[in-house]
Amino acid sequence: MAFPHLQQPSFLLASLKADSINKPFAQRCQDLVKVIEDFPAKELHAIFPWLVESIFGSLDGVLLGWNLRCLQGRVSPVEYSLVMEFLDPGGPMMKLVYKLQAEDYKFDFPVSYLPGPVKASIQERVLPDSPLYHNKVQFPAAGGLGLNLALNPFEYYMFFFALSLITQKPLPGALHVRTSDCAYFILVDRYLSWFLPTEGSVLPPLSSSPGGPSPSPAPRTPAMPFASYGLHHTSLLKRHISHQTSVNADPASHEIWRSETLLQVFVEMWLHHYSLEMYQKMQSPHAKESFTPTEEHVLVVRLLVKHLHAFSNSLKPEQVSPSTHSHATSPLEEFKRAAIPRFVQQKLYLFLQHCFGHWPLDASFRAVLEMWLSYLQPWRYAPDKQSQSPDGQARCVLERWAPFVQENLLMYTKLFVGFLSRALRTDLVSPKNALMVFRVAKVFAQPNLAEMIQKGEQLFLEPEPVIPHRQHRLFTAPTFSGSFLSSWPPAVTDTSFKVKSHVYSLEGQDCKYTPMFGPEVRTLVLRLAQLITQAKQTAKSISDQCGESTAGRPFLSWLGFYLSDTNSSYPANDLDDVGQDSVRKTDEYLEKALEYLCQMFRLSEAQLTQLTLALGTTQDENGKKQLPDCIVGEDGLLLTPLGRYQIINGLRKFDIEYQGDSELQPIRSYEIASLVRFLFRLSSAINHRFAGQMAALCSRADFLGSFCRYHLMEPGLASRHLLSPVGQGRTAHRARGPRLSLRFLGSYRTLLSLLLAFFVASLFCIGPLPCALLLVLGYFLYAAAMTLLMEQGRPHQL
């Protein structure tokens, strides 16, 4: 596609819009590449907002864009390859961004589409903490609508890219798409690797003109509209240049603003949906959720967390200690040291707190769990990461990680308590839930980690020394005015002070801290240990019950017509779907989880035995007969809290049997509904017409009377076992008269058995009528024998 030189940029935009409808995707991408190469920035800036929206979709979610969250290489290899090449950090789209960046163009971004706390803060004329928004808020002119941010091209592009994870709803057919295979997920990984490198420096932008490299400058910001917030702090770039004495400085240091901007945009758009004040309000059980993340959202955040650990841990050993700071340290190295504590920690903590408190109690919580565990283990992403010892045991967590554990104390302790609360409300018989308990216990049981956490708690709980008033102010949440480096507080050498500052900045000055190794949490751990023991017994009971029922199934059960036991002692769970292998996995997970919990909290075998005996976990006949824990009240049995836990987790269940009229039972899945209704009307008509004759026959004392009673009478309700003590005193004997029941003919199994019998008879040249007579004769002989046996051993009551 060759465009003539256009004087009006609107002609170029109109032409590209028309092509987006009429041309195939591959041709459109080729045209865009040529436009970016051939046209000057003055004409390209008019198409930039449209192009960004056409790629990532509109902010209101109406326009889908290129649907990056569902695009996979194995499904659409051609489109996937074109998209990844076009949006690559060194691809044509980034060339366009840098081309416009060099000319200092600005693009309006509506404040109304920012995360809730940021939007509310700006609308109330309060500048958000993050320096990302400083000097960017544009008030509407007279008659204008809403507030806008004036963003440079790189910021504008990254805002749309990050928000598309939240604003764009996946198509109905994309529910089973694997997130890690999608174009969006892989692009996030590429951008992180490019702008937050673990080796070397940030690569400079590629040349946007044939004349040679023209690195994009750091953005110039206009005068600050919030005049009451003081002077603008010097940026990281200006601070670095002012201290440089060598003219041969690393060129990549001039591009640190892109790394800083990328991280701030990702954190703000993906994590900053809950403020500290909002989090405190959300503790109320009646609070309405303001934002609910998806599983895909959490998986992308986990990718960010893992890369940030690798990015921060790529510091050279001599640069890790704050005492080694010097003017010669590059901005990238300083940024590595500051990235997690300054930008990520508080927002990630509030994000996790919300997920722990509001995520459904199902297996999808695994995504949140793994993201949390990834953050807790930075040593897994260090260049010299620890591996398991030859005997399979995890290596000891080195002492050099103690500062990270102490300065992230709440991430370990309070969220662990939150997980305990969830675990006590889930079905631990499920292999997926058992695996989550195992994963958490295994991570926290790593050698030396529990000691580090205890040391951090001791530092926080120790009496506060007399500290000058100017230092007390640092206990409050840190502020972020200007660039991150300009607001970096002086290094604090007092470890106890660091831990207290961390806790107070995340929970507020009046927080009530519950020690992880205190009596309250220990009680929860003991209760979890008791439920683990019960779940292991229940899993074994279900396994035994499944084995017995499988052994007792008839030959036709493989066809799917087996009559299931509607009065089974256990509710259905995912053990029923995967069988004995899942029972084995559940038992292994729970056994190891219990072992790890005992290591962490120093629980002895005697304590576990005493606890399980006291709470009644030893079950009669391997857990099949014992009722849930109850007390007898005035109106009957009342469930205790333990009994409710047992029922919710499927550990115990009341043996409930149908005790009404057998003819009026609900139609089962193994019955033909229309046929059952017809047979009921037919038998009712026969019973009504011949009631007197059937009563006379059943009253006879001879063999004929016994034979009729065997077929026309059912045991009285008085002979049935009543479970509820409420009805024992007022339940009267309700004997029904003789009646004919034809409902058994409405069963799939009965009909299939008859068809199979006729088929086998035809193989021996026996016609349908003789076969039917033989079946009737055989049944009469069987019924006569059963009548004699029942009259001798257990005669029917008349």
Coordinates of N, CA and C in Angstrom, one line a residue, residues 4 27 34 37 56 70 171 237 271 280 292 367-368 375 392 413 451 478 510 521 593 610 654 674 705-706 743 787:
P4 N -0.1 8.5 -1.0 CA 0.6 9.8 -1.4 C 0.8 10.7 -0.2
Q27 N -2.7 -8.0 5.6 CA -2.5 -6.8 4.7 C -2.5 -5.5 5.6
K34 N 4.3 0.1 7.0 CA 4.8 1.1 6.0 C 4.4 2.5 6.4
E37 N 6.7 3.8 9.0 CA 8.1 4.1 8.5 C 8.1 5.4 7.6
F56 N -6.1 -2.6 21.4 CA -6.5 -3.1 22.8 C -7.9 -3.0 23.1
C70 N -7.2 -13.9 23.9 CA -7.7 -15.2 23.4 C -6.9 -15.7 22.2
L171 N -14.5 -13.6 25.2 CA -15.7 -14.2 24.5 C -16.1 -15.4 25.2
L237 N 16.1 11.0 36.4 CA 17.1 11.3 35.4 C 17.9 12.6 35.7
L271 N -3.3 -3.5 40.4 CA -3.3 -3.8 41.9 C -4.0 -2.6 42.7
Q280 N -10.1 -1.3 55.1 CA -10.7 -1.4 56.4 C -12.2 -1.4 56.4
T292 N -13.8 -7.0 41.5 CA -13.5 -8.4 41.7 C -12.5 -8.9 40.6
A367 N -4.9 -20.0 42.0 CA -4.2 -19.0 41.3 C -3.7 -17.9 42.3
V368 N -4.6 -17.5 43.2 CA -4.3 -16.5 44.2 C -3.2 -17.1 45.2
Y375 N 5.4 -14.5 45.9 CA 5.9 -13.3 46.5 C 6.7 -13.7 47.8
G392 N 16.1 -35.0 49.0 CA 14.8 -34.5 48.7 C 14.3 -33.5 49.7
T413 N 2.4 -13.4 58.0 CA 1.7 -13.8 59.2 C 0.2 -13.5 59.0
E451 N 11.7 -19.5 62.0 CA 12.5 -18.7 62.9 C 12.6 -17.3 62.5
P478 N 4.1 5.8 53.6 CA 5.0 6.6 52.9 C 4.2 7.4 51.8
D510 N -3.4 2.1 64.6 CA -4.2 1.5 65.7 C -4.5 0.0 65.4
V521 N -3.6 -18.2 67.0 CA -3.4 -18.9 65.8 C -3.1 -20.4 66.0
A593 N 1.0 -32.4 54.8 CA 0.6 -31.1 55.3 C 0.6 -31.1 56.8
Q610 N -4.5 -36.7 71.5 CA -5.5 -36.1 72.5 C -6.5 -35.3 71.9
F654 N -26.0 -37.4 58.4 CA -27.2 -38.1 58.9 C -27.6 -39.1 57.8
S674 N -42.4 -40.5 31.8 CA -43.8 -40.6 31.3 C -44.3 -42.0 31.6
G705 N -52.8 -66.8 50.6 CA -52.8 -65.6 51.4 C -51.4 -65.0 51.5
S706 N -50.4 -65.9 51.9 CA -49.0 -65.5 52.1 C -48.5 -65.0 50.7
R743 N -44.5 -49.9 39.3 CA -43.5 -48.9 39.0 C -42.2 -49.5 38.6
T787 N -41.8 -66.7 49.3 CA -42.9 -66.6 50.2 C -42.7 -67.6 51.3

